Coordinates of C-alpha atoms in Angstrom, one line a residue:
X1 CA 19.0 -13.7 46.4
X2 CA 15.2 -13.7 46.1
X3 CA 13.9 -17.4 46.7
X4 CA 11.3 -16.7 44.1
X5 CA 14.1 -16.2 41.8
X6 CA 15.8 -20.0 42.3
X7 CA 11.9 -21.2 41.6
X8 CA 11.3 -20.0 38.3
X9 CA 11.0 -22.1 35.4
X10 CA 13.4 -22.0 32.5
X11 CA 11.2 -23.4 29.5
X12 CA 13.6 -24.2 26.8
X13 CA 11.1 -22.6 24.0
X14 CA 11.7 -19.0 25.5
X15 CA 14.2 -16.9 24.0
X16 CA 14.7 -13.0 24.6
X17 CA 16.5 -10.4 22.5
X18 CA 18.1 -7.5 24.4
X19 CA 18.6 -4.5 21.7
X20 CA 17.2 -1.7 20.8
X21 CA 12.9 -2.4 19.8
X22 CA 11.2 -0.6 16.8
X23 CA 8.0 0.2 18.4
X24 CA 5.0 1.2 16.5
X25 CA 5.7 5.0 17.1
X26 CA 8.8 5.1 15.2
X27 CA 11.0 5.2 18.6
X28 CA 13.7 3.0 19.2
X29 CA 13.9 2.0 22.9
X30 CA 16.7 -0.4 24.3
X31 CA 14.0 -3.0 25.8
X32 CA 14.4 -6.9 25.7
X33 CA 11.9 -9.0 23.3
X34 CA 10.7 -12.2 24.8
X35 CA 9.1 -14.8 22.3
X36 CA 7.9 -18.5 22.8
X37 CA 9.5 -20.5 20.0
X38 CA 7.0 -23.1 19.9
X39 CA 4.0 -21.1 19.4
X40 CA 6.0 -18.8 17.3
X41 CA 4.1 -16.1 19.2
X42 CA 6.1 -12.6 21.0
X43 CA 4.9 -12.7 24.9
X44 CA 4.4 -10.5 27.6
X45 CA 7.7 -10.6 29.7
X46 CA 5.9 -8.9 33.0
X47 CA 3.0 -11.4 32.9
X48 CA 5.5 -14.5 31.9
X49 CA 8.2 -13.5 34.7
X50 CA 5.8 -12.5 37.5
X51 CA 2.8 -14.3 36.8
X52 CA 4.1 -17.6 35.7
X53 CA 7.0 -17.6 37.2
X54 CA 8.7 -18.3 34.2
X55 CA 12.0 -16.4 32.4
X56 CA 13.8 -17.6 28.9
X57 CA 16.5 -19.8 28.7
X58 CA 18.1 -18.1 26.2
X59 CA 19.4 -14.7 25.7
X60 CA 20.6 -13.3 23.0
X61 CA 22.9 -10.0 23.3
X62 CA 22.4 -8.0 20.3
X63 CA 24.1 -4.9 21.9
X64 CA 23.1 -1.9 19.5
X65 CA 21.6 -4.1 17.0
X66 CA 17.9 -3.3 16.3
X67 CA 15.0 -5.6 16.1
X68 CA 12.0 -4.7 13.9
X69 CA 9.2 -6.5 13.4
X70 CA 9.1 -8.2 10.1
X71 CA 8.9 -6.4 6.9
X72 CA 5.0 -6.6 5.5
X73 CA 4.8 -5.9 1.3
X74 CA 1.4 -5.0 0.5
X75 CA 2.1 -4.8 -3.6
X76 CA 3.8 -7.6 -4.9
X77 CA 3.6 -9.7 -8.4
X78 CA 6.5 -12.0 -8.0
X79 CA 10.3 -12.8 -7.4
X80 CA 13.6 -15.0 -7.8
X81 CA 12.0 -16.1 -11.7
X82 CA 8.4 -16.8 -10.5
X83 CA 5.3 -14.8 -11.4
X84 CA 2.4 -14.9 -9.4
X85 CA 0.2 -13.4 -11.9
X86 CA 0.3 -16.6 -13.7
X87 CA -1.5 -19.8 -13.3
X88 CA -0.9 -22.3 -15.2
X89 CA -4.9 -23.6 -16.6
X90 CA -4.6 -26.8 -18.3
X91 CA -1.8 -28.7 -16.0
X92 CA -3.6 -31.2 -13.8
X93 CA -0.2 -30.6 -11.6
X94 CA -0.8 -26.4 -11.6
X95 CA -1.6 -25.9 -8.2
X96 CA 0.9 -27.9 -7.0
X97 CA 3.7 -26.1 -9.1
X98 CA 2.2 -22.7 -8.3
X99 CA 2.4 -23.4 -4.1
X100 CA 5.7 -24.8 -5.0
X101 CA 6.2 -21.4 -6.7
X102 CA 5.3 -19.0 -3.7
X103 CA 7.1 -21.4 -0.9
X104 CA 10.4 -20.8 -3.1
X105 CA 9.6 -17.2 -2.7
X106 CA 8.9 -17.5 0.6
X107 CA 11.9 -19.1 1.8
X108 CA 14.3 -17.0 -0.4
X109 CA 12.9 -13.2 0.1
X110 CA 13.7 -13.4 4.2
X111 CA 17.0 -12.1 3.2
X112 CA 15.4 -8.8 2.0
X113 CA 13.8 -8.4 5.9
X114 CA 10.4 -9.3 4.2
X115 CA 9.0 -12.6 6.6
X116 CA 6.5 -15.4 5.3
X117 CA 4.3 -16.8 7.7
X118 CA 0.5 -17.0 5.9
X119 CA -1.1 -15.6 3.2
X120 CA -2.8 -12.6 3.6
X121 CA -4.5 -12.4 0.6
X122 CA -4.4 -11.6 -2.8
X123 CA -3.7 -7.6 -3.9
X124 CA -5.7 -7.3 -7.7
X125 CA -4.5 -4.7 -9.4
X126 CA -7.4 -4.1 -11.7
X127 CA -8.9 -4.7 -14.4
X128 CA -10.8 -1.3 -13.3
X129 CA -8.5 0.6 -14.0
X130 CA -8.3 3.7 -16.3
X131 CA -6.7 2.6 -19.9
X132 CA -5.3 6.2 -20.0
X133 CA -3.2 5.4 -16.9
X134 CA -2.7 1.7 -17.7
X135 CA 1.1 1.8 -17.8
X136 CA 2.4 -1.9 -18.1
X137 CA -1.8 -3.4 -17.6
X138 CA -3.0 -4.9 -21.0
X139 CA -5.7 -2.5 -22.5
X140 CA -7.5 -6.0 -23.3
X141 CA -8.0 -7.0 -19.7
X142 CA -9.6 -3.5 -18.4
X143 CA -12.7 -3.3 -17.6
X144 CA -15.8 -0.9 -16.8
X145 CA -18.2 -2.2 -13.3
X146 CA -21.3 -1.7 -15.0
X147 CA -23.0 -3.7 -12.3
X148 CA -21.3 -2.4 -9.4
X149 CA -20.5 -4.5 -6.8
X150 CA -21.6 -7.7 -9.1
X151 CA -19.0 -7.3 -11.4
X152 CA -16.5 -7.3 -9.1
X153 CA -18.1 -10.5 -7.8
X154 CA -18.2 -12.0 -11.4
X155 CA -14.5 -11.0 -12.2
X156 CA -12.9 -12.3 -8.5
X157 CA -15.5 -14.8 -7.7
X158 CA -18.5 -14.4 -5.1
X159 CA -16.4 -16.7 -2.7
X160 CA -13.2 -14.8 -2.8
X161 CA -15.0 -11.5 -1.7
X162 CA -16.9 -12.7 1.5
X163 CA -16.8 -11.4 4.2
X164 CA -13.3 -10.8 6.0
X165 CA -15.6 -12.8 9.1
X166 CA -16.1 -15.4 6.8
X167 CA -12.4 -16.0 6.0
X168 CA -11.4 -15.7 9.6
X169 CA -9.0 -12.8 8.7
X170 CA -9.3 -9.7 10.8
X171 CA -10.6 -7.2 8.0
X172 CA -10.4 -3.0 8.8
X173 CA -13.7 -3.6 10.9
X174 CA -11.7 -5.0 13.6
X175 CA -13.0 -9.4 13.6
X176 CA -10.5 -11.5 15.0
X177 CA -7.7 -12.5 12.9
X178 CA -6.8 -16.1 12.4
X179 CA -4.2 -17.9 10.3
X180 CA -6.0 -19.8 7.0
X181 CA -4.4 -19.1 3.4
X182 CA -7.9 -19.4 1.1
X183 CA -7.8 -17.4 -2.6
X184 CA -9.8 -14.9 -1.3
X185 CA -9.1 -11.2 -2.3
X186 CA -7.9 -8.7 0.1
X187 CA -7.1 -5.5 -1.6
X188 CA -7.9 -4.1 -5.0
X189 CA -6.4 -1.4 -7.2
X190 CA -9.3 0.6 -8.6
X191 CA -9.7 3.8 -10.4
X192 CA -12.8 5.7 -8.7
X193 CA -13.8 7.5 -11.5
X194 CA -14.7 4.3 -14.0
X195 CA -18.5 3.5 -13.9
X196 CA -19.6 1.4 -11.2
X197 CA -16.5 1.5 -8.8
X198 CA -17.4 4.0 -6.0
X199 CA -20.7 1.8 -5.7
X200 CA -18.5 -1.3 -5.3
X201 CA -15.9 0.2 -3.1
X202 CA -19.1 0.9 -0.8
X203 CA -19.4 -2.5 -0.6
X204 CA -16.1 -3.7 -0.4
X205 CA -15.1 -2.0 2.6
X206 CA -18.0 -3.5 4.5
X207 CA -16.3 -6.9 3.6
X208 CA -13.5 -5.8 5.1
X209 CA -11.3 -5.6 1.7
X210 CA -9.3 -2.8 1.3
X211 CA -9.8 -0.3 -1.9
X212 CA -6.9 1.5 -3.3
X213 CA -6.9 4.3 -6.1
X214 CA -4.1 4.0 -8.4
X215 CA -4.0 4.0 -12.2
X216 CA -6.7 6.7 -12.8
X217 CA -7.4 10.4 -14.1
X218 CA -9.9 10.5 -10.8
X219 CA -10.7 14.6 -10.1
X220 CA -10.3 15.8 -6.6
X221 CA -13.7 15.6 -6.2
X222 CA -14.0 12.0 -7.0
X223 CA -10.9 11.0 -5.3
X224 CA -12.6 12.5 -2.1
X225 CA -15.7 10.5 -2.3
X226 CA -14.0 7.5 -3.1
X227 CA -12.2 8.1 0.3
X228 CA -15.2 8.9 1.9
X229 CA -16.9 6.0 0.1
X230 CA -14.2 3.6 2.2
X231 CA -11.3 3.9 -0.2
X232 CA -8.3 3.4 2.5
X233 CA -5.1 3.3 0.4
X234 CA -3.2 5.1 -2.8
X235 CA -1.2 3.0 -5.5
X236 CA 2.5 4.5 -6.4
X237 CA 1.6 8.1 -5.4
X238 CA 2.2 10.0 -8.2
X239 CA 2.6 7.3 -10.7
X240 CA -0.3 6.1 -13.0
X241 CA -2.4 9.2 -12.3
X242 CA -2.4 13.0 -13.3
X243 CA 0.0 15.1 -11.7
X244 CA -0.1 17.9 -9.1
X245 CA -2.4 21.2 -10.4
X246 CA -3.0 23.5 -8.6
X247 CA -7.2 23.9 -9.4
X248 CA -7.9 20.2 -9.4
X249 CA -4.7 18.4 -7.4
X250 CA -6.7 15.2 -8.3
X251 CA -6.0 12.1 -6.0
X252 CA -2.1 13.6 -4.7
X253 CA -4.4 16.1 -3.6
X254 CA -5.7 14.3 -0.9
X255 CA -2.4 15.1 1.1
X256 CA -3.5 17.9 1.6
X257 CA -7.2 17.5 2.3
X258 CA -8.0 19.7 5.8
X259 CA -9.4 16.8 8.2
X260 CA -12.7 18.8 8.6
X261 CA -14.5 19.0 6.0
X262 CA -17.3 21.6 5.2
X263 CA -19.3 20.0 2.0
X264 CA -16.0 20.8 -0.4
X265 CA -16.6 20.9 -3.2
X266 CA -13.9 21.8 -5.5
X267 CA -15.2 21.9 -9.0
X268 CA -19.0 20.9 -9.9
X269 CA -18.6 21.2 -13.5
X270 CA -16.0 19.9 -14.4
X271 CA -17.0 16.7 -16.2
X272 CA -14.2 14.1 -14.7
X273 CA -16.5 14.3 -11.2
X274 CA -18.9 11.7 -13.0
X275 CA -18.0 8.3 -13.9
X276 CA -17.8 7.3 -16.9
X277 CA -17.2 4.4 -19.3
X278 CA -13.6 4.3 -20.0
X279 CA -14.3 3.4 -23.7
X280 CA -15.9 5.9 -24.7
X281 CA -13.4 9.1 -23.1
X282 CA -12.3 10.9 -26.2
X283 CA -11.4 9.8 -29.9
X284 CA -8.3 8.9 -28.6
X285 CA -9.1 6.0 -26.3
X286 CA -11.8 5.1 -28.5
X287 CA -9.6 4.9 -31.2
X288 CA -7.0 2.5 -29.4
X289 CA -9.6 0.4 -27.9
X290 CA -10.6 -0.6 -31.9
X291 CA -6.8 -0.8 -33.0
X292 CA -4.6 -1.5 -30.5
X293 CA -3.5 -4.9 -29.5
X294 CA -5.1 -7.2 -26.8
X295 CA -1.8 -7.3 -25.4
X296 CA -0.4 -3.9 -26.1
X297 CA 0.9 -1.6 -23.3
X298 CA 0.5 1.9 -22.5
X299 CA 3.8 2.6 -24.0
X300 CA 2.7 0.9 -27.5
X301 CA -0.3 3.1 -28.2
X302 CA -0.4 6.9 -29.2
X303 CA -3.6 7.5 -26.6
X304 CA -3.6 11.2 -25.3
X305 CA -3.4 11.1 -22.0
X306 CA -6.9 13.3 -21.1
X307 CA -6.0 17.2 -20.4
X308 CA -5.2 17.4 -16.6
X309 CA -5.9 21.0 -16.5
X310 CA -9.9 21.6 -15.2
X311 CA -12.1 23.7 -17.1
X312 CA -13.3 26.1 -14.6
X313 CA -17.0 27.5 -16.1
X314 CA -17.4 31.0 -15.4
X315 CA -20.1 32.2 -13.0
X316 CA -23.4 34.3 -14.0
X317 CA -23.7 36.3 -11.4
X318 CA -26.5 39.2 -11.2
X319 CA -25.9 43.1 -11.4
X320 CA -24.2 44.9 -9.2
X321 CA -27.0 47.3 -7.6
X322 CA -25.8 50.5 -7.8
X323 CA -23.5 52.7 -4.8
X324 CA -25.8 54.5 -2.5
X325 CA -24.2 57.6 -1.5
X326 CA -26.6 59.1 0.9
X327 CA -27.2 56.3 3.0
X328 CA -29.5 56.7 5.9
X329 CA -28.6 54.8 9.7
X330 CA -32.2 52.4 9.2
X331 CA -30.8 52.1 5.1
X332 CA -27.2 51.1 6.6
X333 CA -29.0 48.8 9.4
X334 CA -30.6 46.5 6.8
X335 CA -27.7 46.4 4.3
X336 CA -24.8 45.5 7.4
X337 CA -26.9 43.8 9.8
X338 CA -25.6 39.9 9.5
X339 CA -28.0 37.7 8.7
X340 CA -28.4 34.2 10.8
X341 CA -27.4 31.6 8.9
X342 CA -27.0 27.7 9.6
X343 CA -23.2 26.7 9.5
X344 CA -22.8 24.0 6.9
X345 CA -22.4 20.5 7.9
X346 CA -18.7 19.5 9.2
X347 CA -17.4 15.8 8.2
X348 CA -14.8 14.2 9.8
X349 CA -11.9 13.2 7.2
X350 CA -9.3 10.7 7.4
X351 CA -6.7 11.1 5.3
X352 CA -5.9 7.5 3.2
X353 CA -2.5 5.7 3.6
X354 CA -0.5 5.9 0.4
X355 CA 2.2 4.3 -1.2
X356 CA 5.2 6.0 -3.1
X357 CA 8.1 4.3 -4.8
X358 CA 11.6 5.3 -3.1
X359 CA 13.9 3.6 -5.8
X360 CA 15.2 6.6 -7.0
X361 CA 13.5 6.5 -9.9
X362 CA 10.2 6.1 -10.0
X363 CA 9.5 8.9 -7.5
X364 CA 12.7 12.0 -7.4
X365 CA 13.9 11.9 -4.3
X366 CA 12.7 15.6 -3.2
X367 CA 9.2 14.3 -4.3
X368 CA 9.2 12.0 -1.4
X369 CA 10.4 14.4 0.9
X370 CA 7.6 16.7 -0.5
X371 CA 4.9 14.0 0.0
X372 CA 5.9 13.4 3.7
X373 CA 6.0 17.3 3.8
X374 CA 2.1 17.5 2.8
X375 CA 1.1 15.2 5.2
X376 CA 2.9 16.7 8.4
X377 CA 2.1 14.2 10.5
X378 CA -0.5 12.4 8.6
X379 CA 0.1 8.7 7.6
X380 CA 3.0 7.5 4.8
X381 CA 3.6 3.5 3.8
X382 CA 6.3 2.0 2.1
X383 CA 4.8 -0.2 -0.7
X384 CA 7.7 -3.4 -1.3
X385 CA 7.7 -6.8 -0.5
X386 CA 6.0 -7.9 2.2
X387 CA 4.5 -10.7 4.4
X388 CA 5.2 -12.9 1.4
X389 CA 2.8 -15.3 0.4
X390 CA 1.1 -12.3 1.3
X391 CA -0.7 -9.5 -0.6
X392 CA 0.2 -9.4 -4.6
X393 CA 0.5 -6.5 -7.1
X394 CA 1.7 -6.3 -10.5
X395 CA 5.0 -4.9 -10.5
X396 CA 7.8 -4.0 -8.5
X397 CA 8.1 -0.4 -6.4
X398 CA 8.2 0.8 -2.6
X399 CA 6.4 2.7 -0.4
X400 CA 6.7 4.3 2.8
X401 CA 4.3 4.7 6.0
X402 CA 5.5 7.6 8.1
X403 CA 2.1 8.0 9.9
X404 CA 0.0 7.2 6.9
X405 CA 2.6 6.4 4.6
X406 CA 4.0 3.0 3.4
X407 CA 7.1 2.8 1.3
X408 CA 6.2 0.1 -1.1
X409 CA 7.7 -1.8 -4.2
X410 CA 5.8 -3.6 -6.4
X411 CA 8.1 -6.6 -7.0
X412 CA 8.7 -7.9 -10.7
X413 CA 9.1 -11.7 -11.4
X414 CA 13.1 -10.2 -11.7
X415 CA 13.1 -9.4 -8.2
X416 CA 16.4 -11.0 -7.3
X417 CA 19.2 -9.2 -5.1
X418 CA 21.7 -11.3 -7.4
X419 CA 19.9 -10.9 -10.8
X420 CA 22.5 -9.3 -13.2
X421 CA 21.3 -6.2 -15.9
X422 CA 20.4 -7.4 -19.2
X423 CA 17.5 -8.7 -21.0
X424 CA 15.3 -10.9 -19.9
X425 CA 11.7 -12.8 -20.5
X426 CA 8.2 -11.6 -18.5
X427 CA 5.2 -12.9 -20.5
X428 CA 2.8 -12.5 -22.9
X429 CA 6.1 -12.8 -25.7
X430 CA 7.8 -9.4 -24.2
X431 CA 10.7 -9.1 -22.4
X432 CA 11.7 -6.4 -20.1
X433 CA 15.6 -4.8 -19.7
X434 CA 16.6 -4.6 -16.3
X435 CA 19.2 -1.4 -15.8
X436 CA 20.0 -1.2 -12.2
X437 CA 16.8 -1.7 -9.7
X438 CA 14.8 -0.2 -13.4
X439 CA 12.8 -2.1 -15.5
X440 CA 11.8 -1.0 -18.5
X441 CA 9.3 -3.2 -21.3
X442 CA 11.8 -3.5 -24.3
X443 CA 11.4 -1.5 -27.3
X444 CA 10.2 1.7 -24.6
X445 CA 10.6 4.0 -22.0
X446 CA 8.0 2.4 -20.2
X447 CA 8.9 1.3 -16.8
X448 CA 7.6 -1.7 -15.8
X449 CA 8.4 -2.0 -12.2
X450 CA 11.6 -1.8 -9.8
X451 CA 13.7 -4.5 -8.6
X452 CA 15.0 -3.0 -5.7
X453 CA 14.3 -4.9 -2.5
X454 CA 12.2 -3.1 0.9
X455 CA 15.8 -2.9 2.8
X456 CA 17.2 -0.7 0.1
X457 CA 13.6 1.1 0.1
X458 CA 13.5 1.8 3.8
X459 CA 17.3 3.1 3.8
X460 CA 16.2 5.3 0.5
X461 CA 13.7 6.9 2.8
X462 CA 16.0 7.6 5.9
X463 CA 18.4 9.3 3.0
X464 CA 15.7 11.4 1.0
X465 CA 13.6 12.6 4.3
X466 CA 16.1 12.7 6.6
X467 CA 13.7 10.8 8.9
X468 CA 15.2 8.7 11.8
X469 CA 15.6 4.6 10.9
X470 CA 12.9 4.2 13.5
X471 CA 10.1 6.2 11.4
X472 CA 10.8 4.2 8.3
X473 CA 10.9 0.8 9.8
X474 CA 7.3 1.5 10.3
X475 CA 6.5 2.3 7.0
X476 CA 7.4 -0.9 6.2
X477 CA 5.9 -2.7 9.5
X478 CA 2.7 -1.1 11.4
X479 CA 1.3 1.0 8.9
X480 CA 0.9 -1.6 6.5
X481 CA -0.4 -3.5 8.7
X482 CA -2.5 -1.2 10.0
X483 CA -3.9 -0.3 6.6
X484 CA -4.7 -4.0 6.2
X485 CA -6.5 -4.2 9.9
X486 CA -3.8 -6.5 10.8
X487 CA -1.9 -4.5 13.3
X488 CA -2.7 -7.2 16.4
X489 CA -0.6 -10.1 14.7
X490 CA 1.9 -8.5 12.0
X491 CA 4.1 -5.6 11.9
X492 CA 4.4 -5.0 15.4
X493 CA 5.9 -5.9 18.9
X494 CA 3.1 -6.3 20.5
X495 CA 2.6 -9.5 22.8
X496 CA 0.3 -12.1 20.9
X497 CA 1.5 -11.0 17.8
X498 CA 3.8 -13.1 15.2
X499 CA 7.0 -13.4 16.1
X500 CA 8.3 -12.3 12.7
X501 CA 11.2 -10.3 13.2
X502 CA 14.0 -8.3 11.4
X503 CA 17.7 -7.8 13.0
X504 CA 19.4 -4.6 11.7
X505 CA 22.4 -2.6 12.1
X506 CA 22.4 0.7 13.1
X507 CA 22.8 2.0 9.6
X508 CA 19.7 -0.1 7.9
X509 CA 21.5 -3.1 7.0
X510 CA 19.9 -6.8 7.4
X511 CA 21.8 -9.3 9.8
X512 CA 18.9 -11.6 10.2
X513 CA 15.6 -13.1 10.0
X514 CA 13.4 -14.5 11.8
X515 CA 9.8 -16.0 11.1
X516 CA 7.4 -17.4 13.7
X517 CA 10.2 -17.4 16.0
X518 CA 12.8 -19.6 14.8
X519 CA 15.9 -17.6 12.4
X520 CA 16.0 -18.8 9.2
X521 CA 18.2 -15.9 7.7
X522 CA 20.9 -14.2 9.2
X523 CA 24.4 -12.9 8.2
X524 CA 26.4 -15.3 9.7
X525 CA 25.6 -18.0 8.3

């Protein structure tokens, strides 16, 4: 026996899992995981063994069981009765009851896979969002950025949209992440083609807070420069925003965007390039804004959705000079000879993440497989529950990150694996009907959200691409994080990061939780 070997230490806050590791490439590789309990950090096993002479005292044989990092939900508005997206004002006791309200959820959602070790930040879902594409949002609470990037500070608050070096948090620029929980914003939902918002976008993504287009009738065109403006994500791809054409694809046209790109420009007259005040887009709209509820929904208005189909202008162009029959060699020399022209100037594209629902419902299953299909190997996410107290939306759907993809779910106040169908209170005096993981706003066809939970998501997505287990665990894991500029500390195995893990069977299926190293979910007990 090596002597080294009857030296090393056996600190009692080392563990290691021996199984099969979901790595960030979407392999899985039968590897042991070593963490440090105490710190609730993963470390480096070489460096530990061979460095410090140290190996865990326990092990834990997981045979063909697979350990994923924990699930990360960029998009979600509540759970198990409690909605985030009310705060109670006049209480002197609110904030207590409202950090009451997200530890509940916290400790309860680790059974979905979904772990809860800080708050990321909040996810606002508007109110710049187009009242055409509302859905469930209130027409009452939109609003246009006249100001730019000043209205944005005067709806969230100067002081929850500092700088992500500020807040300590590791924004997309890359500054060191560090674990605080202030209100500050870290992603918003915006429709690009609303007045004011590719100006605030600008500045948003040098604070380091994400941008996501979702809920608008944005054209290719301004989809693209809201992308190239630092828009990094898209809201429930094909939900909330026109559908597929084939002269304007709009923002599910991005997919498909070539990575080089040559001063595109798809359409320059057609009039949804320029922003615009939403209030004002057709008699329509108008006429809702004057007659419609405060509180009315999408689905309680008779608004005309705006005509998806461009209006292409034809061209003038000049006569055509006439065939020359007899031409001579000098005559043929100046007509042929190419002229020298400069190439037009190449940009670098990167395609945003995006987020699709895979309930089942929200998005047919062949429509995810097509999405994936457009990217090739771009990047997919899979939208659900998250890093709880973590990043918030306003309802409840999936999405999926096969390279650029995250499968997401924007979680109701109804999320509840046990909640039985039926009928039951959301706010504002309406009550929505759950059939299934559906939820629809009663008296509609409306749906309001999803119920389904990010384990059922990321087996959805296995079934509906026939993609391997490994590729959707990171849809829910690394590219979320990754779209968030987290990747360092959540949604991987790297060492350093938080040892928030997810124990599954082969086929998809949770046997346990762990978050900051110690289980607090499993199976068995």
């Amino acid at each position: 026996m090596n002597p080294r070997a009857l030296r090393l230490a056996l600190p009692a806050n080392h563990v290691v899992l021996a199984g099969l590791l979901a790595l960030e490439d979407g392999s899985l590789v039968r590897r042991d995981l070593w963490f440090d309990k105490e710190k609730g950090l993963i470390v480096d096993a070489q460096k530990t063994f061979y460095e410090l002479g140290q190996r865990p005292s326990t092990t834990i044989d997981l045979s063909d069981d697979i350990v994923s990092p924990g699930f990360l939900d960029i998009q979600i508005n509540g759970a198990y009765g409690f909605d985030f997206s009310i705060f109670p004002q006049d209480d002197a006791n609110a904030g207590k009851e409202y950090d009451s309200g997200l530890r509940m959820v916290a400790s309860r959602i680790v059974e979905t896979g979904v772990t809860s070790a800080t708050l990321l930040g909040w996810h606002a879902e508007g109110p710049f969002l187009h009242h055409a594409k509302r859905g469930a949002h209130m027409p009452g609470y939109l609003l246009d950025a006249p100001d730019g990037f000043e209205t944005f500070e005067t709806i969230y608050g100067a002081s929850a949209l500092k700088h992500q070096t500020e807040l300590g948090n590791k924004g997309v620029n890359g500054v060191a992440h560090a674990r605080r929980s202030p209100p500050f914003v870290r992603m918003i939902t915006v429709a690009p083609e609303i007045a004011g918002v590719i100006p605030a976008i600008e500045e948003l993504f040098k604070r380091g807070v994400v941008c996501s287009i979702g809920h608008s009738i944005a054209s290719s065109d301004t989809s693209l420069k809201a992308v190239q403006s630092g828009a990094r994500l898209i809201t429930h791809l094909f939900n909330a925003m026109p559908q597929l054409h084939h002269r304007d694809p709009s923002i599910i046209g991005l997919l498909g965007a070539s990575p080089i790109l040559a001063n595109q420009k798809t359409n320059p007259d057609n009039n949804n390039n320029k922003p615009k005040s939403q209030f004002t887009y057709g008699d329509n709209t108008k006429k809702a804004q004057e007659t419609n509820s405060e509180f009315a929904s999408e689905a309680f208005s008779d608004v005309t959705t705006p005509p998806q189909t461009p209006i292409i202008h034809p061209v003038t162009r000049g006569a055509v000079p006439p065939f020359n029959r007899t031409l001579s060699n000098a005559s043929i020399k100046g007509k042929f000879t190419p002229s020298v022209a400069a190439p037009p100037p190449i940009k670098l594209f990167k395609k945003p993440y995006y987020g699709i629902i895979v309930d089942g419902c929200h998005s047919h299953a062949h429509s995810v497989r097509v999405s994936t299909s457009l990217l090739l190997i771009s990047i997919f996410a899979v939208e659900a529950l998250g890093d709880l107290v973590g990043i918030y939306r306003t309802s409840s759907r999936m999405y999926s990150y096969y390279r650029r993809f995250n499968p997401t779910f924007s979680a109701m106040p109804m999320l509840d694996p046990h909640l039985e169908d039926g009928l039951h209170d959301w706010r504002d005096n309406r009550r929505l009907i759950k059939e299934g993981v559906k939820l629809y706003i009663e008296g509609t066809d409306t749906l309001a959200g999803s119920v389904v939970t990010l384990d059922i998501c990321v087996r959805n997505f296995v079934q509906f691409t026939g993609c391997t287990l490994g590729e959707a665990l990171k849809c829910v894991t690394y590219n979320p994080a990754a779209c968030l500029g987290i990747e360092n500390r959540k949604g991987t195995l790297r060492a350093g990061a938080d040892a928030d893990l997810v124990i599954l069977d082969s086929d998809g299926y949770i046997k346990g939780t762990w978050v900051g190293g110690e289980e607090v979910w499993s199976t068995a007990k």
